[in-house]
Short mmCIF file of N, CA, C and O in Angstrom, two decimals:
data_model
loop_
_atom_site.label_atom_id
_atom_site.label_comp_id
_atom_site.label_asym_id
_atom_site.label_seq_id
_atom_site.Cartn_x
_atom_site.Cartn_y
_atom_site.Cartn_z
N UNK A 1 96.03 120.36 93.42
CA UNK A 1 96.07 119.29 92.44
C UNK A 1 94.66 118.81 92.15
O UNK A 1 93.83 118.75 93.07
N UNK A 2 94.39 118.51 90.90
CA UNK A 2 93.10 117.94 90.53
C UNK A 2 93.26 116.44 90.35
O UNK A 2 94.22 115.98 89.73
N UNK A 3 92.32 115.68 90.90
CA UNK A 3 92.39 114.24 90.87
C UNK A 3 91.25 113.66 90.06
O UNK A 3 90.10 114.10 90.17
N UNK A 4 91.57 112.66 89.25
CA UNK A 4 90.59 112.00 88.41
C UNK A 4 90.71 110.50 88.60
O UNK A 4 91.69 109.89 88.16
N UNK A 5 89.73 109.92 89.27
CA UNK A 5 89.73 108.48 89.50
C UNK A 5 89.00 107.75 88.39
O UNK A 5 88.01 108.26 87.85
N UNK A 6 89.49 106.56 88.07
CA UNK A 6 88.86 105.77 87.02
C UNK A 6 89.19 104.30 87.23
O UNK A 6 90.01 103.96 88.08
N UNK A 7 88.55 103.46 86.44
CA UNK A 7 88.86 102.04 86.47
C UNK A 7 87.84 101.17 87.16
O UNK A 7 87.97 99.94 87.18
N UNK A 8 86.84 101.77 87.76
CA UNK A 8 85.82 100.98 88.44
C UNK A 8 84.97 100.20 87.44
O UNK A 8 85.02 100.43 86.24
N UNK A 9 84.19 99.27 87.97
CA UNK A 9 83.31 98.48 87.12
C UNK A 9 82.74 97.31 87.87
O UNK A 9 82.84 97.24 89.10
N UNK A 10 82.18 96.39 87.12
CA UNK A 10 81.57 95.19 87.68
C UNK A 10 82.54 94.03 87.55
O UNK A 10 83.08 93.77 86.47
N UNK A 11 82.76 93.33 88.65
CA UNK A 11 83.68 92.20 88.65
C UNK A 11 83.08 91.10 89.51
O UNK A 11 82.34 91.38 90.46
N UNK A 12 83.39 89.87 89.17
CA UNK A 12 82.89 88.74 89.94
C UNK A 12 83.72 88.51 91.19
O UNK A 12 84.89 88.92 91.26
N UNK A 13 83.13 87.87 92.15
CA UNK A 13 83.85 87.50 93.37
C UNK A 13 85.12 86.73 93.01
O UNK A 13 85.09 85.82 92.17
N UNK A 14 86.22 87.11 93.64
CA UNK A 14 87.50 86.47 93.36
C UNK A 14 88.29 87.14 92.26
O UNK A 14 89.46 86.82 92.06
N UNK A 15 87.67 88.08 91.58
CA UNK A 15 88.34 88.77 90.49
C UNK A 15 89.26 89.87 90.96
O UNK A 15 89.41 90.12 92.16
N UNK A 16 89.87 90.52 89.99
CA UNK A 16 90.81 91.61 90.28
C UNK A 16 90.41 92.85 89.49
O UNK A 16 89.73 92.76 88.47
N UNK A 17 90.88 93.97 89.99
CA UNK A 17 90.59 95.25 89.33
C UNK A 17 91.69 96.22 89.71
O UNK A 17 92.19 96.19 90.84
N UNK A 18 92.04 97.08 88.77
CA UNK A 18 93.01 98.13 89.06
C UNK A 18 92.39 99.49 88.82
O UNK A 18 91.92 99.80 87.73
N UNK A 19 92.40 100.28 89.86
CA UNK A 19 91.90 101.65 89.78
C UNK A 19 93.06 102.61 89.54
O UNK A 19 94.18 102.37 89.98
N UNK A 20 92.75 103.70 88.87
CA UNK A 20 93.75 104.72 88.60
C UNK A 20 93.29 106.06 89.17
O UNK A 20 92.10 106.33 89.24
N UNK A 21 94.26 106.86 89.54
CA UNK A 21 93.98 108.22 89.99
C UNK A 21 95.01 109.12 89.34
O UNK A 21 96.19 109.10 89.73
N UNK A 22 94.58 109.87 88.35
CA UNK A 22 95.49 110.76 87.63
C UNK A 22 95.48 112.13 88.28
O UNK A 22 94.42 112.68 88.62
N UNK A 23 96.67 112.67 88.45
CA UNK A 23 96.79 113.98 89.08
C UNK A 23 97.21 115.03 88.07
O UNK A 23 98.13 114.80 87.29
N UNK A 24 96.54 116.16 88.09
CA UNK A 24 96.89 117.30 87.24
C UNK A 24 97.39 118.41 88.13
O UNK A 24 96.71 118.83 89.06
N UNK A 25 98.59 118.88 87.86
CA UNK A 25 99.17 119.91 88.70
C UNK A 25 100.51 119.45 89.22
O UNK A 25 101.29 118.86 88.48
N UNK A 26 100.76 119.69 90.46
CA UNK A 26 102.03 119.29 91.04
C UNK A 26 102.15 117.78 91.10
O UNK A 26 101.16 117.07 91.17
N UNK A 27 103.38 117.30 91.12
CA UNK A 27 103.60 115.85 91.08
C UNK A 27 103.20 115.20 92.41
O UNK A 27 103.26 115.82 93.48
N UNK A 28 102.81 113.95 92.32
CA UNK A 28 102.35 113.21 93.48
C UNK A 28 103.41 113.10 94.56
O UNK A 28 103.09 112.95 95.73
N UNK A 29 104.68 113.14 94.18
CA UNK A 29 105.72 112.97 95.18
C UNK A 29 105.72 114.10 96.21
O UNK A 29 106.27 113.96 97.29
N UNK A 30 105.08 115.21 95.88
CA UNK A 30 105.00 116.33 96.81
C UNK A 30 103.72 116.30 97.65
O UNK A 30 103.46 117.23 98.41
N UNK A 31 102.94 115.24 97.50
CA UNK A 31 101.70 115.09 98.24
C UNK A 31 101.69 113.77 99.01
O UNK A 31 102.32 112.79 98.59
N UNK A 32 100.96 113.76 100.07
CA UNK A 32 100.52 112.50 100.67
C UNK A 32 99.25 112.12 99.93
O UNK A 32 98.32 112.94 99.84
N UNK A 33 99.21 110.91 99.38
CA UNK A 33 98.06 110.48 98.60
C UNK A 33 97.46 109.22 99.20
O UNK A 33 98.17 108.44 99.83
N UNK A 34 96.18 109.06 98.99
CA UNK A 34 95.48 107.96 99.66
C UNK A 34 94.31 107.47 98.84
O UNK A 34 93.82 108.17 97.95
N UNK A 35 93.87 106.27 99.19
CA UNK A 35 92.62 105.71 98.67
C UNK A 35 91.67 105.50 99.84
O UNK A 35 92.07 104.98 100.89
N UNK A 36 90.43 105.87 99.62
CA UNK A 36 89.35 105.59 100.55
C UNK A 36 88.22 104.91 99.77
O UNK A 36 88.21 104.93 98.54
N UNK A 37 87.30 104.35 100.49
CA UNK A 37 86.11 103.81 99.83
C UNK A 37 84.90 104.08 100.71
O UNK A 37 85.01 104.24 101.92
N UNK A 38 83.74 104.10 100.07
CA UNK A 38 82.50 104.33 100.80
C UNK A 38 81.40 103.46 100.21
O UNK A 38 81.03 103.62 99.04
N UNK A 39 80.92 102.56 101.03
CA UNK A 39 79.80 101.70 100.64
C UNK A 39 78.49 102.40 100.98
O UNK A 39 78.46 103.27 101.87
N UNK A 40 77.41 102.02 100.32
CA UNK A 40 76.12 102.67 100.59
C UNK A 40 75.75 102.59 102.06
O UNK A 40 75.81 101.52 102.68
N UNK A 41 75.39 103.74 102.64
CA UNK A 41 74.96 103.77 104.03
C UNK A 41 76.06 103.66 105.05
O UNK A 41 75.79 103.55 106.25
N UNK A 42 77.30 103.69 104.59
CA UNK A 42 78.42 103.54 105.52
C UNK A 42 79.36 104.74 105.43
O UNK A 42 79.33 105.50 104.46
N UNK A 43 80.20 104.89 106.44
CA UNK A 43 81.15 105.99 106.46
C UNK A 43 82.31 105.70 105.49
O UNK A 43 82.56 104.55 105.12
N UNK A 44 82.98 106.79 105.12
CA UNK A 44 84.14 106.63 104.26
C UNK A 44 85.21 105.85 105.01
O UNK A 44 85.51 106.13 106.17
N UNK A 45 85.82 104.89 104.34
CA UNK A 45 86.75 103.95 104.97
C UNK A 45 88.13 104.06 104.32
O UNK A 45 88.25 104.08 103.09
N UNK A 46 89.13 104.11 105.14
CA UNK A 46 90.51 104.21 104.67
C UNK A 46 90.97 102.88 104.08
O UNK A 46 90.77 101.84 104.68
N UNK A 47 91.62 102.97 102.91
CA UNK A 47 92.20 101.78 102.29
C UNK A 47 93.70 101.77 102.48
O UNK A 47 94.28 100.81 102.97
N UNK A 48 94.35 102.85 102.09
CA UNK A 48 95.79 102.94 102.24
C UNK A 48 96.30 104.28 101.73
O UNK A 48 95.56 105.04 101.11
N UNK A 49 97.58 104.56 101.99
CA UNK A 49 98.15 105.84 101.62
C UNK A 49 99.66 105.73 101.44
O UNK A 49 100.28 104.77 101.92
N UNK A 50 100.20 106.72 100.77
CA UNK A 50 101.64 106.89 100.65
C UNK A 50 101.96 108.32 101.06
O UNK A 50 101.47 109.27 100.45
N UNK A 51 102.76 108.46 102.09
CA UNK A 51 103.11 109.80 102.56
C UNK A 51 104.07 110.47 101.60
O UNK A 51 104.89 109.80 100.96
N UNK A 52 103.98 111.81 101.53
CA UNK A 52 104.80 112.56 100.60
C UNK A 52 106.29 112.29 100.84
O UNK A 52 106.73 112.18 101.99
N UNK A 53 107.03 112.14 99.75
CA UNK A 53 108.47 111.93 99.75
C UNK A 53 108.89 110.67 100.51
O UNK A 53 110.06 110.53 100.84
N UNK A 54 107.96 109.78 100.76
CA UNK A 54 108.30 108.56 101.50
C UNK A 54 108.27 107.34 100.58
O UNK A 54 109.16 106.52 100.62
N UNK A 55 107.21 107.27 99.78
CA UNK A 55 107.14 106.19 98.80
C UNK A 55 106.75 104.84 99.34
O UNK A 55 106.72 103.87 98.59
N UNK A 56 106.43 104.74 100.62
CA UNK A 56 106.10 103.46 101.23
C UNK A 56 104.59 103.39 101.45
O UNK A 56 104.04 104.19 102.19
N UNK A 57 103.92 102.45 100.81
CA UNK A 57 102.47 102.34 101.03
C UNK A 57 102.16 101.85 102.44
O UNK A 57 102.86 100.96 102.96
N UNK A 58 101.14 102.42 103.01
CA UNK A 58 100.65 101.97 104.31
C UNK A 58 99.17 101.68 104.16
O UNK A 58 98.46 102.46 103.55
N UNK A 59 98.74 100.56 104.72
CA UNK A 59 97.39 100.10 104.50
C UNK A 59 96.61 99.97 105.80
O UNK A 59 97.20 99.71 106.86
N UNK A 60 95.30 100.11 105.67
CA UNK A 60 94.46 99.73 106.79
C UNK A 60 94.68 98.24 107.03
O UNK A 60 94.89 97.46 106.08
N UNK A 61 94.64 97.85 108.28
CA UNK A 61 94.97 96.47 108.64
C UNK A 61 94.14 95.47 107.85
O UNK A 61 94.65 94.44 107.39
N UNK A 62 92.87 95.78 107.68
CA UNK A 62 91.97 94.84 107.00
C UNK A 62 92.20 94.77 105.49
O UNK A 62 91.65 93.90 104.83
N UNK A 63 93.02 95.67 104.98
CA UNK A 63 93.25 95.73 103.53
C UNK A 63 94.59 95.12 103.13
O UNK A 63 94.89 94.98 101.94
N UNK A 64 95.40 94.78 104.11
CA UNK A 64 96.71 94.22 103.80
C UNK A 64 96.56 92.87 103.11
O UNK A 64 95.75 92.05 103.50
N UNK A 65 97.35 92.69 102.09
CA UNK A 65 97.37 91.41 101.39
C UNK A 65 96.58 91.38 100.10
O UNK A 65 96.98 90.73 99.14
N UNK A 66 95.45 92.08 100.04
CA UNK A 66 94.63 92.05 98.83
C UNK A 66 94.66 93.36 98.05
O UNK A 66 94.25 93.40 96.89
N UNK A 67 95.15 94.41 98.68
CA UNK A 67 95.18 95.72 98.04
C UNK A 67 96.62 96.21 97.97
O UNK A 67 97.39 96.03 98.92
N UNK A 68 96.96 96.82 96.84
CA UNK A 68 98.32 97.33 96.68
C UNK A 68 98.27 98.69 96.01
O UNK A 68 97.68 98.83 94.93
N UNK A 69 98.92 99.66 96.63
CA UNK A 69 98.98 101.02 96.10
C UNK A 69 100.35 101.25 95.48
O UNK A 69 101.37 100.87 96.06
N UNK A 70 100.35 101.88 94.34
CA UNK A 70 101.61 102.23 93.70
C UNK A 70 101.45 103.57 92.99
O UNK A 70 100.33 104.03 92.75
N UNK A 71 102.58 104.18 92.68
CA UNK A 71 102.58 105.47 91.98
C UNK A 71 103.53 105.38 90.80
O UNK A 71 104.66 104.91 90.94
N UNK A 72 103.05 105.84 89.66
CA UNK A 72 103.91 106.02 88.50
C UNK A 72 104.20 107.50 88.40
O UNK A 72 103.35 108.30 87.98
N UNK A 73 105.39 107.89 88.83
CA UNK A 73 105.71 109.32 88.88
C UNK A 73 105.78 109.94 87.48
O UNK A 73 105.44 111.11 87.30
N UNK A 74 106.23 109.17 86.51
CA UNK A 74 106.33 109.71 85.16
C UNK A 74 104.95 110.08 84.61
O UNK A 74 104.82 111.04 83.85
N UNK A 75 103.93 109.31 85.01
CA UNK A 75 102.58 109.58 84.55
C UNK A 75 101.77 110.36 85.57
O UNK A 75 100.61 110.70 85.31
N UNK A 76 102.37 110.61 86.74
CA UNK A 76 101.67 111.28 87.84
C UNK A 76 100.32 110.61 88.11
O UNK A 76 99.27 111.26 88.19
N UNK A 77 100.38 109.31 88.21
CA UNK A 77 99.18 108.51 88.41
C UNK A 77 99.39 107.54 89.57
O UNK A 77 100.45 106.91 89.67
N UNK A 78 98.39 107.43 90.40
CA UNK A 78 98.40 106.48 91.51
C UNK A 78 97.46 105.34 91.15
O UNK A 78 96.41 105.57 90.52
N UNK A 79 97.83 104.14 91.55
CA UNK A 79 97.03 102.97 91.26
C UNK A 79 96.62 102.26 92.54
O UNK A 79 97.31 102.32 93.55
N UNK A 80 95.49 101.57 92.44
CA UNK A 80 95.07 100.68 93.51
C UNK A 80 94.76 99.34 92.85
O UNK A 80 93.75 99.21 92.15
N UNK A 81 95.64 98.38 93.06
CA UNK A 81 95.43 97.03 92.55
C UNK A 81 94.68 96.23 93.60
O UNK A 81 95.15 96.12 94.74
N UNK A 82 93.55 95.68 93.21
CA UNK A 82 92.72 94.91 94.15
C UNK A 82 92.58 93.49 93.63
O UNK A 82 92.28 93.29 92.45
N UNK A 83 92.80 92.53 94.50
CA UNK A 83 92.70 91.13 94.12
C UNK A 83 91.77 90.39 95.07
O UNK A 83 91.42 90.90 96.14
N UNK A 84 91.37 89.19 94.65
CA UNK A 84 90.48 88.35 95.46
C UNK A 84 89.30 89.15 95.98
O UNK A 84 88.98 89.12 97.18
N UNK A 85 88.66 89.86 95.10
CA UNK A 85 87.59 90.76 95.49
C UNK A 85 86.38 90.01 96.03
O UNK A 85 86.06 88.90 95.60
N UNK A 86 85.73 90.64 97.00
CA UNK A 86 84.57 90.08 97.67
C UNK A 86 83.39 91.03 97.52
O UNK A 86 83.59 92.23 97.30
N UNK A 87 82.18 90.54 97.65
CA UNK A 87 81.02 91.44 97.56
C UNK A 87 81.10 92.61 98.53
O UNK A 87 80.65 93.72 98.21
N UNK A 88 81.70 92.41 99.68
CA UNK A 88 81.81 93.50 100.65
C UNK A 88 82.82 94.58 100.24
O UNK A 88 82.93 95.61 100.91
N UNK A 89 83.54 94.35 99.16
CA UNK A 89 84.41 95.38 98.61
C UNK A 89 83.65 96.35 97.72
O UNK A 89 84.22 97.34 97.24
N UNK A 90 82.39 96.07 97.47
CA UNK A 90 81.56 96.96 96.67
C UNK A 90 81.46 98.33 97.34
O UNK A 90 81.06 98.44 98.50
N UNK A 91 81.84 99.36 96.60
CA UNK A 91 81.87 100.71 97.15
C UNK A 91 82.27 101.69 96.06
O UNK A 91 82.72 101.29 94.98
N UNK A 92 82.11 102.96 96.36
CA UNK A 92 82.72 104.00 95.54
C UNK A 92 84.12 104.24 96.11
O UNK A 92 84.27 104.47 97.33
N UNK A 93 85.10 104.18 95.25
CA UNK A 93 86.48 104.35 95.67
C UNK A 93 86.95 105.75 95.29
O UNK A 93 86.76 106.20 94.16
N UNK A 94 87.56 106.41 96.27
CA UNK A 94 88.03 107.78 96.10
C UNK A 94 89.53 107.86 96.30
O UNK A 94 90.09 107.22 97.20
N UNK A 95 90.17 108.70 95.51
CA UNK A 95 91.56 109.05 95.80
C UNK A 95 91.57 110.44 96.42
O UNK A 95 90.67 111.25 96.17
N UNK A 96 92.59 110.68 97.22
CA UNK A 96 92.68 111.93 97.95
C UNK A 96 94.14 112.34 98.08
O UNK A 96 95.03 111.49 97.98
N UNK A 97 94.36 113.62 98.34
CA UNK A 97 95.72 114.12 98.45
C UNK A 97 95.78 115.30 99.40
O UNK A 97 94.80 116.04 99.58
N UNK A 98 96.93 115.46 100.02
CA UNK A 98 97.21 116.62 100.85
C UNK A 98 98.67 116.98 100.71
O UNK A 98 99.51 116.07 100.62
N UNK A 99 99.02 118.26 100.71
CA UNK A 99 100.43 118.63 100.64
C UNK A 99 101.15 118.46 101.99
O UNK A 99 102.36 118.61 102.06
N UNK A 100 100.41 118.11 103.01
CA UNK A 100 101.00 117.93 104.32
C UNK A 100 101.51 116.50 104.50
O UNK A 100 101.32 115.64 103.62
N UNK A 101 102.17 116.27 105.61
CA UNK A 101 102.66 114.93 105.96
C UNK A 101 102.03 114.51 107.28
O UNK A 101 102.62 114.70 108.34
N UNK A 102 100.84 113.94 107.21
CA UNK A 102 100.18 113.52 108.45
C UNK A 102 100.99 112.45 109.17
O UNK A 102 101.73 111.68 108.54
N UNK A 103 100.87 112.42 110.48
CA UNK A 103 101.49 111.31 111.19
C UNK A 103 100.80 110.03 110.74
O UNK A 103 99.64 110.04 110.32
N UNK A 104 101.53 108.94 110.84
CA UNK A 104 101.05 107.68 110.30
C UNK A 104 99.68 107.31 110.88
O UNK A 104 98.79 106.87 110.16
N UNK A 105 99.51 107.53 112.16
CA UNK A 105 98.25 107.15 112.82
C UNK A 105 97.07 107.99 112.35
O UNK A 105 95.92 107.63 112.62
N UNK A 106 97.34 109.08 111.64
CA UNK A 106 96.25 109.94 111.18
C UNK A 106 96.01 109.82 109.68
O UNK A 106 95.16 110.53 109.12
N UNK A 107 96.70 108.92 109.02
CA UNK A 107 96.53 108.77 107.57
C UNK A 107 95.11 108.35 107.21
O UNK A 107 94.64 108.65 106.12
N UNK A 108 94.44 107.68 108.09
CA UNK A 108 93.09 107.20 107.80
C UNK A 108 92.00 108.20 108.11
O UNK A 108 90.82 107.88 107.95
N UNK A 109 92.36 109.40 108.49
CA UNK A 109 91.38 110.43 108.80
C UNK A 109 91.07 111.23 107.54
O UNK A 109 91.93 111.97 107.04
N UNK A 110 89.86 111.12 107.00
CA UNK A 110 89.55 111.84 105.75
C UNK A 110 89.74 113.36 105.86
O UNK A 110 90.00 114.02 104.85
N UNK A 111 89.65 113.87 107.06
CA UNK A 111 89.72 115.33 107.23
C UNK A 111 91.09 115.92 106.94
O UNK A 111 91.21 117.12 106.74
N UNK A 112 92.12 115.09 106.92
CA UNK A 112 93.46 115.65 106.67
C UNK A 112 93.72 115.87 105.19
O UNK A 112 94.71 116.49 104.83
N UNK A 113 92.83 115.37 104.34
CA UNK A 113 93.05 115.46 102.90
C UNK A 113 92.31 116.66 102.33
O UNK A 113 91.14 116.89 102.62
N UNK A 114 93.02 117.41 101.50
CA UNK A 114 92.47 118.64 100.95
C UNK A 114 91.84 118.46 99.58
O UNK A 114 91.00 119.28 99.18
N UNK A 115 92.27 117.46 98.87
CA UNK A 115 91.80 117.27 97.50
C UNK A 115 91.25 115.86 97.33
O UNK A 115 91.83 114.90 97.85
N UNK A 116 90.15 115.77 96.60
CA UNK A 116 89.48 114.49 96.38
C UNK A 116 89.11 114.32 94.92
O UNK A 116 88.71 115.27 94.25
N UNK A 117 89.26 113.09 94.45
CA UNK A 117 88.73 112.76 93.13
C UNK A 117 87.24 112.53 93.23
O UNK A 117 86.66 112.50 94.32
N UNK A 118 86.62 112.33 92.10
CA UNK A 118 85.16 112.23 92.06
C UNK A 118 84.65 110.85 92.45
O UNK A 118 83.45 110.69 92.66
N UNK A 119 85.51 109.89 92.55
CA UNK A 119 85.07 108.54 92.92
C UNK A 119 84.80 107.67 91.72
O UNK A 119 84.36 108.15 90.67
N UNK A 120 85.05 106.39 91.88
CA UNK A 120 84.76 105.42 90.83
C UNK A 120 84.12 104.20 91.50
O UNK A 120 84.60 103.73 92.53
N UNK A 121 83.04 103.73 90.92
CA UNK A 121 82.24 102.68 91.54
C UNK A 121 82.79 101.30 91.20
O UNK A 121 82.99 100.97 90.03
N UNK A 122 82.99 100.51 92.23
CA UNK A 122 83.37 99.10 92.08
C UNK A 122 82.23 98.24 92.61
O UNK A 122 81.81 98.43 93.76
N UNK A 123 81.76 97.35 91.79
CA UNK A 123 80.70 96.43 92.19
C UNK A 123 81.19 95.01 92.03
O UNK A 123 81.62 94.61 90.94
N UNK A 124 81.15 94.27 93.13
CA UNK A 124 81.60 92.87 93.12
C UNK A 124 80.38 91.99 93.25
O UNK A 124 79.66 92.04 94.25
N UNK A 125 80.13 91.20 92.23
CA UNK A 125 78.95 90.34 92.24
C UNK A 125 79.28 88.99 92.88
O UNK A 125 80.39 88.48 92.76
N UNK A 126 78.28 88.45 93.56
CA UNK A 126 78.48 87.16 94.24
C UNK A 126 78.15 86.00 93.32
O UNK A 126 77.64 86.17 92.23
#
């Protein structure tokens, strides 16, 4: 599957933003899909994921409450809705996918994902 992330931009602290990840190829329901982010000088960080054929979003503990992942199967697009944004949310956000079903505890491991979008930059100004 080919992934195309979009929707990044500049937003003020406290604002909201919705990122999109469009998939070309097989439908998202046959993949485990995820969002990661990477800030300058830092490692790639897990945001959340939806395991294939499960439909239930799972989030990194620190992301619960302000981030919401959803999938529009008709459009084969995954979304990341972000609210109450903070300057520390500034990062390049990536979507990823794998045809496998990782165990829940391994969803945050970037190595389990086979396909990655190009990333979209989110900048939160203070």
